[in-house]
Short mmCIF file of C-alpha atoms and ligand atoms in Angstrom, two decimals:
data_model
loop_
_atom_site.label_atom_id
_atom_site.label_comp_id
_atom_site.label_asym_id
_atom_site.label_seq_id
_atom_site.Cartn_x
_atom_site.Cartn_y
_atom_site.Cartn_z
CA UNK Q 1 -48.56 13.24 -28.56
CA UNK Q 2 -45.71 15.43 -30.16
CA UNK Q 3 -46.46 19.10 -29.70
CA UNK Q 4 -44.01 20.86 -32.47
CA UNK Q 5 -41.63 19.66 -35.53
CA UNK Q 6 -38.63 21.33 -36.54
CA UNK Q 7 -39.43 21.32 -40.91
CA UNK Q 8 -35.79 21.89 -41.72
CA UNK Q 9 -33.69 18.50 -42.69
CA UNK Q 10 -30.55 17.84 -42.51
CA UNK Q 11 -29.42 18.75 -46.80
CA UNK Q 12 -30.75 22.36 -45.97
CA UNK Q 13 -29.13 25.42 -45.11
CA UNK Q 14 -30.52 27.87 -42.33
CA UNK Q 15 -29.01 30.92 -43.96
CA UNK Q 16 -27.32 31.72 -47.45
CA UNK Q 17 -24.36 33.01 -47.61
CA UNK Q 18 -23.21 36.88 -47.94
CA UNK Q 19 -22.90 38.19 -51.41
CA UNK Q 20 -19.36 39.79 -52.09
CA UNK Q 21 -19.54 43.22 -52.04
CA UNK Q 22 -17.41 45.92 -54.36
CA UNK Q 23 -15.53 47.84 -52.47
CA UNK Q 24 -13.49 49.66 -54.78
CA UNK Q 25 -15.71 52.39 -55.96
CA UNK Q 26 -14.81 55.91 -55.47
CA UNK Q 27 -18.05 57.60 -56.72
CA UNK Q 28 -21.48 56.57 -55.14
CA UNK Q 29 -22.50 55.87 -51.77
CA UNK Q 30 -19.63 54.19 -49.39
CA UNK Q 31 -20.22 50.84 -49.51
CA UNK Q 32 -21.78 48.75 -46.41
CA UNK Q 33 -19.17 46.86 -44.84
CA UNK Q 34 -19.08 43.13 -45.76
CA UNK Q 35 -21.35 41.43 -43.36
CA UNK Q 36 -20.26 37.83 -42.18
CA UNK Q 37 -20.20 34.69 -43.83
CA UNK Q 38 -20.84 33.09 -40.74
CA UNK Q 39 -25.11 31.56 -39.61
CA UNK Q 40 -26.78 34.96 -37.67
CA UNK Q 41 -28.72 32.27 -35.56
CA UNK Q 42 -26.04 31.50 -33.08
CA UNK Q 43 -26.84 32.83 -29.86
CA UNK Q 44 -25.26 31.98 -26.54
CA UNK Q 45 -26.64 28.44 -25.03
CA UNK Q 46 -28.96 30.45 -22.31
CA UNK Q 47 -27.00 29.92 -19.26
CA UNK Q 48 -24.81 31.42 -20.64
CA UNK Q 49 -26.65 34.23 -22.06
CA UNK Q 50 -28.15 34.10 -17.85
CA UNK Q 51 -24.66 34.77 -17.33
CA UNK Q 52 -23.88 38.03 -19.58
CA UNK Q 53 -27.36 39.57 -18.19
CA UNK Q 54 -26.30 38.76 -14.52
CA UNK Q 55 -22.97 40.73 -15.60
CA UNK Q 56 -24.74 43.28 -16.89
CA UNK Q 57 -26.94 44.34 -13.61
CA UNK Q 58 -23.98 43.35 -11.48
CA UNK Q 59 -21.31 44.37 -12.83
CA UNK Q 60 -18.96 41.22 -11.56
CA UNK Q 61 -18.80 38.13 -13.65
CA UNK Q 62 -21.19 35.34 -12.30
CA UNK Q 63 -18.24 33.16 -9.87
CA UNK Q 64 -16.46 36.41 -8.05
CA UNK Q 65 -16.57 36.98 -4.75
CA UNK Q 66 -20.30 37.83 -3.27
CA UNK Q 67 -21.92 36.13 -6.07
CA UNK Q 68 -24.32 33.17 -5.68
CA UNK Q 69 -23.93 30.47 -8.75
CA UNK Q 70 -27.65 29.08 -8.89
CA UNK Q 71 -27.74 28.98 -12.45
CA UNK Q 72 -25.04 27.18 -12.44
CA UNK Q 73 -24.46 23.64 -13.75
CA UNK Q 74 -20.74 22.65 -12.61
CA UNK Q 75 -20.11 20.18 -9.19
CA UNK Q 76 -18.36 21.20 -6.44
CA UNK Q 77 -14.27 20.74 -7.38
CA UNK Q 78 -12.97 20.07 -4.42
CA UNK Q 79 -13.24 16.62 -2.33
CA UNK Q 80 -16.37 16.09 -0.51
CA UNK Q 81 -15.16 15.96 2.69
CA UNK Q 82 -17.88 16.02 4.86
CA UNK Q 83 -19.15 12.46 2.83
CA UNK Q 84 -15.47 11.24 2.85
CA UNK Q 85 -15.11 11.98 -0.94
CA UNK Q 86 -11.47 10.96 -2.11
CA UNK Q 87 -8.40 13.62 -2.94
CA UNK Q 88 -8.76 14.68 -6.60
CA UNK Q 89 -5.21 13.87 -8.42
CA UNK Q 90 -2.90 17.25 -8.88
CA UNK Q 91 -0.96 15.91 -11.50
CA UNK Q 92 -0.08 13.66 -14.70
CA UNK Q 93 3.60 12.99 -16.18
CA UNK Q 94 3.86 14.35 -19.45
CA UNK Q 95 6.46 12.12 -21.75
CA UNK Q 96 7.61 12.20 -25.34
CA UNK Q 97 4.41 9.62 -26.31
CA UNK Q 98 2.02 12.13 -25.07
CA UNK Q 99 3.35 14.76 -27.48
CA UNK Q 100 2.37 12.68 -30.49
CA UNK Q 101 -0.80 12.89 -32.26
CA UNK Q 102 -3.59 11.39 -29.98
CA UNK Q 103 -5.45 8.54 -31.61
CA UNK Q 104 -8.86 9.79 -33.19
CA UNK Q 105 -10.90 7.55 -30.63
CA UNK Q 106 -9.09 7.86 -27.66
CA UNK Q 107 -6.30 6.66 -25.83
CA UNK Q 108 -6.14 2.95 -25.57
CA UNK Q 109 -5.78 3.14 -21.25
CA UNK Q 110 -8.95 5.74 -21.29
CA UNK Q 111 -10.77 3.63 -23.61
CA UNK Q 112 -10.23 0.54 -21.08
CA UNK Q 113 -11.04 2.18 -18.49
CA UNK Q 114 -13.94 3.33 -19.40
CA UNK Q 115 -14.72 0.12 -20.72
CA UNK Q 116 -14.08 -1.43 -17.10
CA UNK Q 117 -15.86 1.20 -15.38
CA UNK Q 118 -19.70 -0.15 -17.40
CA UNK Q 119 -18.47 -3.86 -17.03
CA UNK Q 120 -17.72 -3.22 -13.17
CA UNK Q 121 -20.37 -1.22 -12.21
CA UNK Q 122 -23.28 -2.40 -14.39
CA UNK Q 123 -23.00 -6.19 -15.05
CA UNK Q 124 -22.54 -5.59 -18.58
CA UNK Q 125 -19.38 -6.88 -21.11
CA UNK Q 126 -18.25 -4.08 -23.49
CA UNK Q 127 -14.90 -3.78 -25.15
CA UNK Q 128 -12.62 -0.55 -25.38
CA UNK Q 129 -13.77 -0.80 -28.72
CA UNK Q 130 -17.13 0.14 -27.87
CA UNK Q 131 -15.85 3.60 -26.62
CA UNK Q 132 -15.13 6.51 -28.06
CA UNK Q 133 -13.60 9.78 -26.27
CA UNK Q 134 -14.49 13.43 -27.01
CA UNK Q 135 -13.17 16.19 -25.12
CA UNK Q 136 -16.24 16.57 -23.12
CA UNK Q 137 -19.95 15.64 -23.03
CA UNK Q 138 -21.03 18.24 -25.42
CA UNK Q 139 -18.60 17.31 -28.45
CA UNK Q 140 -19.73 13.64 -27.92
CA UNK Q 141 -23.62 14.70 -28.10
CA UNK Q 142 -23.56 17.23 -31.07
CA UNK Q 143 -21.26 14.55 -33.62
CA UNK Q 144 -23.71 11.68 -32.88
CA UNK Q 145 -26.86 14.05 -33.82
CA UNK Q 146 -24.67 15.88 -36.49
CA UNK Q 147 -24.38 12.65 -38.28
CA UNK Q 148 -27.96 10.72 -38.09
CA UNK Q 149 -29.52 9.65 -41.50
CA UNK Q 150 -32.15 11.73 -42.76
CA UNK Q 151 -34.74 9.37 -41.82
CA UNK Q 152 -34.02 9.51 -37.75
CA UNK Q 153 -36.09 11.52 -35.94
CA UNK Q 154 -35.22 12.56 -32.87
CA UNK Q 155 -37.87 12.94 -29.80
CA UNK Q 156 -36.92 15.18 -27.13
CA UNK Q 157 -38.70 16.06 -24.28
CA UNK Q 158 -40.60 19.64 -23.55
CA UNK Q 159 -38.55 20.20 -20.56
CA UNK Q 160 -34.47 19.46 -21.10
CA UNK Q 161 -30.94 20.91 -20.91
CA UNK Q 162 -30.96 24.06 -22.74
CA UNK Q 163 -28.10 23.10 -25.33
CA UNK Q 164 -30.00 20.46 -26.81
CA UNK Q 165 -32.38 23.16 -28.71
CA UNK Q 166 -29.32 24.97 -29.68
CA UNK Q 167 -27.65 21.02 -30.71
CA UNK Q 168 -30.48 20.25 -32.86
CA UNK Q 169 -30.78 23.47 -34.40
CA UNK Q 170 -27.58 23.65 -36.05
CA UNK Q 171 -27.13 20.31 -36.94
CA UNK Q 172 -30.44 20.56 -38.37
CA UNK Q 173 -31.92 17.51 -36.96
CA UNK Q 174 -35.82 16.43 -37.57
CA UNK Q 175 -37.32 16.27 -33.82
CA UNK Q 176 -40.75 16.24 -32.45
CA UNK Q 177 -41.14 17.31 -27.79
CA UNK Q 178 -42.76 14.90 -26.02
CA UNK Q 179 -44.98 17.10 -23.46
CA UNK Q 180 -43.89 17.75 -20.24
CA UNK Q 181 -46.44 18.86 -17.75
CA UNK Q 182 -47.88 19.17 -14.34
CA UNK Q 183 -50.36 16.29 -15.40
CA UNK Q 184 -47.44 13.93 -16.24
CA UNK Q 185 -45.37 15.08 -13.47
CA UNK Q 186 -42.46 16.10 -15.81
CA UNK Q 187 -42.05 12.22 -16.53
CA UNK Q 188 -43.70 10.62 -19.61
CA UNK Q 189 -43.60 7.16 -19.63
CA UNK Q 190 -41.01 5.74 -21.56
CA UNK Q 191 -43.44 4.70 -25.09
CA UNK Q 192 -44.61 8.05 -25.53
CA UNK Q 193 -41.02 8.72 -26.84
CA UNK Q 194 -41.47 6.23 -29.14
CA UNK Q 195 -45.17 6.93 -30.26
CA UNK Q 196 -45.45 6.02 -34.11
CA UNK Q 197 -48.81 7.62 -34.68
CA UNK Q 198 -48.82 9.38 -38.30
CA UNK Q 199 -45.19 7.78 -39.12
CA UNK Q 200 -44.25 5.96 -42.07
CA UNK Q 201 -42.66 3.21 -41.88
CA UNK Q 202 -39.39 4.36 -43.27
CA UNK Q 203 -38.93 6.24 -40.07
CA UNK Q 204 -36.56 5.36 -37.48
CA UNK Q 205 -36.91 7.00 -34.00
CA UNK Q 206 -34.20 8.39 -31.26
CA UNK Q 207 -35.10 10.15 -28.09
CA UNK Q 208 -32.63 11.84 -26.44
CA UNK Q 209 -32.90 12.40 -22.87
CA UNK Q 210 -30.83 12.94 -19.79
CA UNK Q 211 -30.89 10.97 -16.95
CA UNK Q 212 -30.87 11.60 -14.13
CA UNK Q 213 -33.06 15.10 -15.87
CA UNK Q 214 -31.24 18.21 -16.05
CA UNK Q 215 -33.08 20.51 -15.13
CA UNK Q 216 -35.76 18.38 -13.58
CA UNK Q 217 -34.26 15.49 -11.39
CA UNK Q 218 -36.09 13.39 -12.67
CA UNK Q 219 -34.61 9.96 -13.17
CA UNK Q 220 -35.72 6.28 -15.10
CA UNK Q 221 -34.02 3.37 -12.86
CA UNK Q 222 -34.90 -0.01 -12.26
CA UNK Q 223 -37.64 -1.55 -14.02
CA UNK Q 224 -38.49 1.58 -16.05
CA UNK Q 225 -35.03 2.01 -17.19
CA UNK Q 226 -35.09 -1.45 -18.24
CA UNK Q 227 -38.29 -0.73 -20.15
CA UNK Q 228 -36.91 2.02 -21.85
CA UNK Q 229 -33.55 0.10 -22.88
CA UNK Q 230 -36.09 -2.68 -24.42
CA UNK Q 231 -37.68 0.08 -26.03
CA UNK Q 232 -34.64 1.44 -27.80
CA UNK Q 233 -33.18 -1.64 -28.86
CA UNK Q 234 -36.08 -2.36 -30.80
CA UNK Q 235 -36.63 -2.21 -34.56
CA UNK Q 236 -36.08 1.02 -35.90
CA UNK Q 237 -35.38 2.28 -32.61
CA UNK Q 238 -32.29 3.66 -30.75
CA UNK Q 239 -31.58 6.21 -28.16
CA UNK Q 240 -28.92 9.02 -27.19
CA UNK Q 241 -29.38 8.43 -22.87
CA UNK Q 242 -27.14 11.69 -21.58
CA UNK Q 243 -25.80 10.07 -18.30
CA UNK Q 244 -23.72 13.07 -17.47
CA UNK Q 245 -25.75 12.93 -14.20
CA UNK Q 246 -25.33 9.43 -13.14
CA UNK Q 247 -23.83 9.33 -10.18
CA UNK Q 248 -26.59 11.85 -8.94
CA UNK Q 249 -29.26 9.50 -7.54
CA UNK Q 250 -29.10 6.38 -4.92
CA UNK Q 251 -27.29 3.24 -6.71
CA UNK Q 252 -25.98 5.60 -9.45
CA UNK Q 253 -27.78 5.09 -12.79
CA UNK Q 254 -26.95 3.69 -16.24
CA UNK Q 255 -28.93 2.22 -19.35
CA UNK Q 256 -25.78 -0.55 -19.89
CA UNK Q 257 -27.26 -2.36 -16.90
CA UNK Q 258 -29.77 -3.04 -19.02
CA UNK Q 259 -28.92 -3.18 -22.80
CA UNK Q 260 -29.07 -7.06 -24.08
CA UNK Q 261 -27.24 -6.48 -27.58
CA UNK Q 262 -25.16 -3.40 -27.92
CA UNK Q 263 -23.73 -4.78 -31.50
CA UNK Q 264 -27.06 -4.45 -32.96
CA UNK Q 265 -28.35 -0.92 -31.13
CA UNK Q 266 -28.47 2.46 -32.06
CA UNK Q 267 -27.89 2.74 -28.24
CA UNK Q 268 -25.40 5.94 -27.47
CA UNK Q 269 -24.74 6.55 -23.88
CA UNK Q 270 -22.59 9.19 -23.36
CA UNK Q 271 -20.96 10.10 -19.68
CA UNK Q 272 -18.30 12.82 -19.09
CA UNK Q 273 -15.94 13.67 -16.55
CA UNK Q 274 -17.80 17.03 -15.91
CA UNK Q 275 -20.04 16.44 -12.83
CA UNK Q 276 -19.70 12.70 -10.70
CA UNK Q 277 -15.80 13.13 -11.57
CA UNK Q 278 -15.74 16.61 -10.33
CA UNK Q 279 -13.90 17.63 -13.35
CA UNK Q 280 -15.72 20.02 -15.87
CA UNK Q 281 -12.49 21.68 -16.84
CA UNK Q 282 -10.19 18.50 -17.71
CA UNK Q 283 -12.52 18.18 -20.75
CA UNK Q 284 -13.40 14.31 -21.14
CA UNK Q 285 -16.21 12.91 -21.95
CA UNK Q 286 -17.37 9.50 -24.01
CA UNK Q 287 -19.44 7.81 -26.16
CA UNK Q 288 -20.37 3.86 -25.72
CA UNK Q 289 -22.55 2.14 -28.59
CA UNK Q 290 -21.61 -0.47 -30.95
CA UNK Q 291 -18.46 -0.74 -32.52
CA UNK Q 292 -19.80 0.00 -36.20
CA UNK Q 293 -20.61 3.22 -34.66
CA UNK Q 294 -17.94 4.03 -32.86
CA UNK Q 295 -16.22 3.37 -35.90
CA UNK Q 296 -18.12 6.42 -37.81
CA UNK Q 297 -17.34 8.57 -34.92
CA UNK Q 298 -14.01 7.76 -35.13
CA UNK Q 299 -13.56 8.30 -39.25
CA UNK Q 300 -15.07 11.86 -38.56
CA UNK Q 301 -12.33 12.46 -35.44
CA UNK Q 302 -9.64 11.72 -38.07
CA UNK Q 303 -10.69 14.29 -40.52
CA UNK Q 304 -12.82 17.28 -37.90
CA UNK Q 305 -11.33 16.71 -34.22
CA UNK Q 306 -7.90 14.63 -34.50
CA UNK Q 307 -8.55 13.42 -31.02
CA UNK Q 308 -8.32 15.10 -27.47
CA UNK Q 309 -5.64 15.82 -25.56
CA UNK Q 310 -3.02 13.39 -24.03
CA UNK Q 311 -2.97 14.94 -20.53
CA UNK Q 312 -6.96 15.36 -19.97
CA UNK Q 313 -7.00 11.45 -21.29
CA UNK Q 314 -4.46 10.44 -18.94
CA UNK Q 315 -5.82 12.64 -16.39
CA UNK Q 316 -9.24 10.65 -16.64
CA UNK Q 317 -7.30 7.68 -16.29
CA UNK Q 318 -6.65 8.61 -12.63
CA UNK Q 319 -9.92 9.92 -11.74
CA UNK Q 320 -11.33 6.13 -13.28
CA UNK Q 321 -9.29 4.01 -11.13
CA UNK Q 322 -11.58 1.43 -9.75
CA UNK Q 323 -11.07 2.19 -5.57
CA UNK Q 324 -11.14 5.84 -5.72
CA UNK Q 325 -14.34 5.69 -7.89
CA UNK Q 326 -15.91 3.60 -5.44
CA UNK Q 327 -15.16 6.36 -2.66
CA UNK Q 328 -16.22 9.19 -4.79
CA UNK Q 329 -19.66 7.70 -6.50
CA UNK Q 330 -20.57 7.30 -2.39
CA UNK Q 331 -19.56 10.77 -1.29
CA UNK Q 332 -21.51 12.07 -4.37
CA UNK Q 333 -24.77 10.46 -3.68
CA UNK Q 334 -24.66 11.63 -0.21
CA UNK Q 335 -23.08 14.74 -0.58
CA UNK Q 336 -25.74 15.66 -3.19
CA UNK Q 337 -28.66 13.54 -1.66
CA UNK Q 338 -28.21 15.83 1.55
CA UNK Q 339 -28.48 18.90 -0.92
CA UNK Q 340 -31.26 18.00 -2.71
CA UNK Q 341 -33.31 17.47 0.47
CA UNK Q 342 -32.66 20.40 2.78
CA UNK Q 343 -33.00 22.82 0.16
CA UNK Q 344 -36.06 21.22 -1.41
CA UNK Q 345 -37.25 21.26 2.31
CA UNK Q 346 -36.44 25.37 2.25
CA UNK Q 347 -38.17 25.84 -0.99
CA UNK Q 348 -41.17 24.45 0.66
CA UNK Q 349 -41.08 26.12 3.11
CA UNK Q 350 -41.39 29.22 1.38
CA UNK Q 351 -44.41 27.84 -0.70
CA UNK Q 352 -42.48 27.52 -3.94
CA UNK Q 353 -44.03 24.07 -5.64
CA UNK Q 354 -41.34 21.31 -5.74
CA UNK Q 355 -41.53 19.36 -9.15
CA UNK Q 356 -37.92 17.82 -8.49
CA UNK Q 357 -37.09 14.26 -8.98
CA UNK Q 358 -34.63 12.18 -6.96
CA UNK Q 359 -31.72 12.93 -8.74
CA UNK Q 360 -29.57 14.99 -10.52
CA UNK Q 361 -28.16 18.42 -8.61
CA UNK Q 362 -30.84 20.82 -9.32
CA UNK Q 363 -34.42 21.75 -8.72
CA UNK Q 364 -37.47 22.07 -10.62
CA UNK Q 365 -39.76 24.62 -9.39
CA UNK Q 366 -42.64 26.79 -9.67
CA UNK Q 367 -43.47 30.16 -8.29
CA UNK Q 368 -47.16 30.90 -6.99
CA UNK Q 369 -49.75 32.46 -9.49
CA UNK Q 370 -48.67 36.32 -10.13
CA UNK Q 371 -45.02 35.64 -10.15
CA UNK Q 372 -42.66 35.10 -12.95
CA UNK Q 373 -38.93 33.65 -13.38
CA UNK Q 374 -37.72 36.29 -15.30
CA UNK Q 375 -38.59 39.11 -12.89
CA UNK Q 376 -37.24 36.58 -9.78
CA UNK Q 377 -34.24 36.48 -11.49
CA UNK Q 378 -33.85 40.31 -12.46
CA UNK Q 379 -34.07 40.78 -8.53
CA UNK Q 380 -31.80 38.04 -7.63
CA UNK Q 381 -28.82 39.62 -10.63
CA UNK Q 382 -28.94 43.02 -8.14
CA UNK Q 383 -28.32 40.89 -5.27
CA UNK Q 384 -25.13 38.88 -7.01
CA UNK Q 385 -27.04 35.42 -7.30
CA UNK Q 386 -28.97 33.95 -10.52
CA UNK Q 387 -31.39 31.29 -11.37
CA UNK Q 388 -31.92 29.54 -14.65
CA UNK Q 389 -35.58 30.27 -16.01
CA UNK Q 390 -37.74 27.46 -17.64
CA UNK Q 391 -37.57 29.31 -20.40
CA UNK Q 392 -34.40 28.40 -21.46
CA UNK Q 393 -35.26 24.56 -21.16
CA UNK Q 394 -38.30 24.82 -23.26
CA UNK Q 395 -37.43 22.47 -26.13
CA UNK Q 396 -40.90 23.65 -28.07
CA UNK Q 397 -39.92 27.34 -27.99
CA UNK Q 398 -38.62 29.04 -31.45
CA UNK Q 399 -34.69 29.08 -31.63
CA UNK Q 400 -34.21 32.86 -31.79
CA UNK Q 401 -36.45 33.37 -28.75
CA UNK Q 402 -38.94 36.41 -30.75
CA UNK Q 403 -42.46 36.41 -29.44
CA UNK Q 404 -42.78 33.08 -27.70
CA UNK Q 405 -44.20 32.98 -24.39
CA UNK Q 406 -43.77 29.68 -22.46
CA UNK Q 407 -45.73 27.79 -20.84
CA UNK Q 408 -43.04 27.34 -18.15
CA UNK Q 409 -43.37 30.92 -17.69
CA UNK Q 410 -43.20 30.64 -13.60
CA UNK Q 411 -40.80 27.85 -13.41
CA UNK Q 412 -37.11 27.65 -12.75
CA UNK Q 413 -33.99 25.31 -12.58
CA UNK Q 414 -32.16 25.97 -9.21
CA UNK Q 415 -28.66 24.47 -8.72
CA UNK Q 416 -26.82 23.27 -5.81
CA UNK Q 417 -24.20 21.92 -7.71
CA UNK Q 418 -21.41 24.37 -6.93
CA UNK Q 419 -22.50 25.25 -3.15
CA UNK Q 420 -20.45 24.40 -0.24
CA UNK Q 421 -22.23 22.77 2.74
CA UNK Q 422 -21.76 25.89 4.87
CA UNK Q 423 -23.00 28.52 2.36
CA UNK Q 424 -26.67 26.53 2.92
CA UNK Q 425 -28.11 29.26 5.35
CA UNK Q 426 -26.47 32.11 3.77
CA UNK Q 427 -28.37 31.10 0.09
CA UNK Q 428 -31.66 30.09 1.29
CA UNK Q 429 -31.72 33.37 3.26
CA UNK Q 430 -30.69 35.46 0.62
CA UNK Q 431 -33.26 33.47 -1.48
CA UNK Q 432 -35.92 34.20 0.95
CA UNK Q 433 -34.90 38.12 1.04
CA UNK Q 434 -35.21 38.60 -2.71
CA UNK Q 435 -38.25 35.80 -3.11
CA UNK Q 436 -40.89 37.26 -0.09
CA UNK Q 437 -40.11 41.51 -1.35
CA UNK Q 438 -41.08 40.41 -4.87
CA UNK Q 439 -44.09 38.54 -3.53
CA UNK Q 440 -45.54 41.45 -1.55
CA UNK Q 441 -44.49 43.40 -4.62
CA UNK Q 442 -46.55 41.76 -6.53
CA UNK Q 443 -49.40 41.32 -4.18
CA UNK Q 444 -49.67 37.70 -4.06
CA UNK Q 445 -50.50 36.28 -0.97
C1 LIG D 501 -27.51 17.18 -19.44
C2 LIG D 501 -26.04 17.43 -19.63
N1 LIG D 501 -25.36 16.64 -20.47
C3 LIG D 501 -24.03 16.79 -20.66
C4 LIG D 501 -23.34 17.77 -19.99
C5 LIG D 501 -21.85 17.76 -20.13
O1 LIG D 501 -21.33 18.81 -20.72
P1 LIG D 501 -19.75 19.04 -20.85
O2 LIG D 501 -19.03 17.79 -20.41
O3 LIG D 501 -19.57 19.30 -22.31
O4 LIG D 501 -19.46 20.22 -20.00
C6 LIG D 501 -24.00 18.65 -19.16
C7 LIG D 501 -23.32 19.79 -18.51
O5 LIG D 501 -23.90 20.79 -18.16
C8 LIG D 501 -25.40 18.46 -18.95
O6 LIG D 501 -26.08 19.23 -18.09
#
């Protein structure tokens, strides 16, 4: 079933490291200057690098005035009004405490609260001690792959959030892509994650996925979450489930619901701040999994993080209280259910192929025969708006990008994350502008 393996493991080195060079010769040729002792393979995640092409063409930084964020993964920040989403809090008292050293696994009240927010919303019973804070989703993500044994391998799917490839890569993690296609509608059932054919038995096995999908939609609830959750607490078997997305689909979504016996998981389920919060710039996010874990995660805060700040945890303390999160989660799945709809509806419309889920803020779709992403999006950077191209969420392609075509060549990722309500007709015809001139362009009818 798996479609690629990265070789590397986790005791080798991508790159060596620069040889010193003499610089104190005055006869001979001048010397080269030294070059760095830092990897060469660290490019931009690539909505990012989206971003510095957009700039590039357009001459305005992606987020100025006239430009259209599409490629863009960040929520709205301000309340959703229309769905009677609550006031975000403007402030936090700083005292002499919070100027101390912040504990390496988060503040006791964050940890609680976190803790509260599972065992209220998901039937489950975790302790603070089952939570560990990072200063965002990302941080949490990359120390739980940086540290896997060497006999984990991790199973990712063909279609994911771009800075997974670039996660795996330098941490050097062992993975094998589950195939994502039209045939499986972007949604593999849950075993073929945790296919064993040609394993030894020494293997242990971790998918990571996000759910709700980013950039796909697509979301495991209910029964099939369950499954999955069975699935991961099994021997040899864990799971990394990316719920930064969780609020983004009817009921709201989690794995907890489901998890039987966290003490004796490799379950990690990680939430953040960053979208059903509305916060991507306080910089909180979490791990939950069992407390010997959390433990690890902790020992390596004390000696390569030393915590996250006292403000942003205290800050998350307001945003978790109990009554406002039960306004928010509503105004978010309604807010964002409206979104997903309408312009799913507009893409339609047009005759663009819908692949999207029923969650998440984005959509997953594909351009008629004759088109391509990349040349959509070179039109949209002259017209100040942006899309994210499959490309970028190919999990099978090579990490420096040389010579690979995809097979996702005429999909794309398009957000409604950041749009207000009233910008709706404004984007889709701006969309429809750029999107029908490129088709008669390019002769398709
Ligand atoms: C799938 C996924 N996981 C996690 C995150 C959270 O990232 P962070 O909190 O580091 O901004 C994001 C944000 O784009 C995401 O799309």
């Amino acid at each position: 079933m798996s479609t690629s393996t990265n070789a590397s493991s986790k005791s080798s080195t991508s790159s060596s490291p620069a040889k010193k060079q003499c610089t104190r010769s005055i006869v001979g040729p001048t010397p080269a200057p030294s070059s760095s002792m830092l990897i060469d393979d660290m490019p931009p995640m690539g909505i990012y690098e989206t971003l510095y092409k957009f700039k590039d063409v357009f001459g305005e930084h992606m987020g100025t005035k006239n430009t259209h964020p599409w490629s863009q993964g960040f929520p709205l920040t301000t309340p959703l009004e229309k769905f009677g989403g609550p006031e975000l809090p403007s402030s936090v008292d700083v005292t002499w405490n919070d100027r101390f050293y912040p504990k390496a696994w988060g503040h006791p009240e964050l940890r609680t609260a976190v803790a509260g927010y599972y065992n209220d919303n998901y039937d489950c019973e975790i302790d603070s001690e089952n939570v560990m804070i990072f200063a965002g989703g990302r941080p949490g993500i990359y120390t739980v792959l940086n540290f896997l044994k060497e006999q984990v391998e991790v199973r990712i799917g063909n279609v994911e959030w771009p800075a997974y490839l670039d996660i795996l890569k330098q941490t050097n993690t062992n993975y094998k892509v589950v195939p994502f296609t039209k045939e499986n509608n972007f949604h593999p059932p849950n075993g073929d994650y945790y296919d064993r054919t040609g394993l030894n038995a020494a293997t242990h096995i971790l998918p990571v996925i996000s759910n709700p999908s980013n950039p796909t939609g697509h979301t495991r609830a209910g029964e099939e979450l369950k499954e999955l959750m069975e699935m991961a607490e099994q021997n040899k078997n864990g799971i990394l489930l990316d719920e930064a997305y969780e609020w983004f689909h009817e009921g709201s979504v989690s794995g907890m619901e489901y998890v039987k016996d966290l003490e004796n998981s490799n379950v990690f389920i990680t939430g953040a701040c960053t979208k059903g919060l509305q916060c991507p710039g306080i910089r909180i996010g979490w791990v939950v999994a069992s407390k010997k874990n959390i433990e690890t995660l902790s020992n390596y805060s004390s000696f390569g993080m030393g915590g996250v700040s006292h403000p942003s945890q205290l800050y998350a303390v307001k945003l978790l209280e109990p009554e406002r999160v039960k306004k928010a989660k509503r105004a978010v799945q309604d807010h964002y259910g409206w979104q997903r709809e309408r312009y799913g509806a507009a893409f339609k419309n047009l005759g663009i192929t819908v692949y999207t889920g029923d969650g998440g803020f984005y959509h997953w779709l594909e351009l008629p025969e004759g088109m391509t992403a990349k040349e959509l999006n070179e039109r949209l950077f002259a017209r100040g708006a942006a899309i994210l191209c499959a490309f970028d969420c190919d999990m099978a392609r090579p990490h420096d990008k040389s010579e690979y075509v995809t097979p996702y060549e005429r999909f794309f990722r398009f957000s409604f994350g950041p749009l207000l309500p009233e910008t709706f007709e404004g984007d889709v015809k701006l969309f429809s502008e750029v999107y029908n001139q490129y088709k008669k362009d390019a002769g398709v009818a």
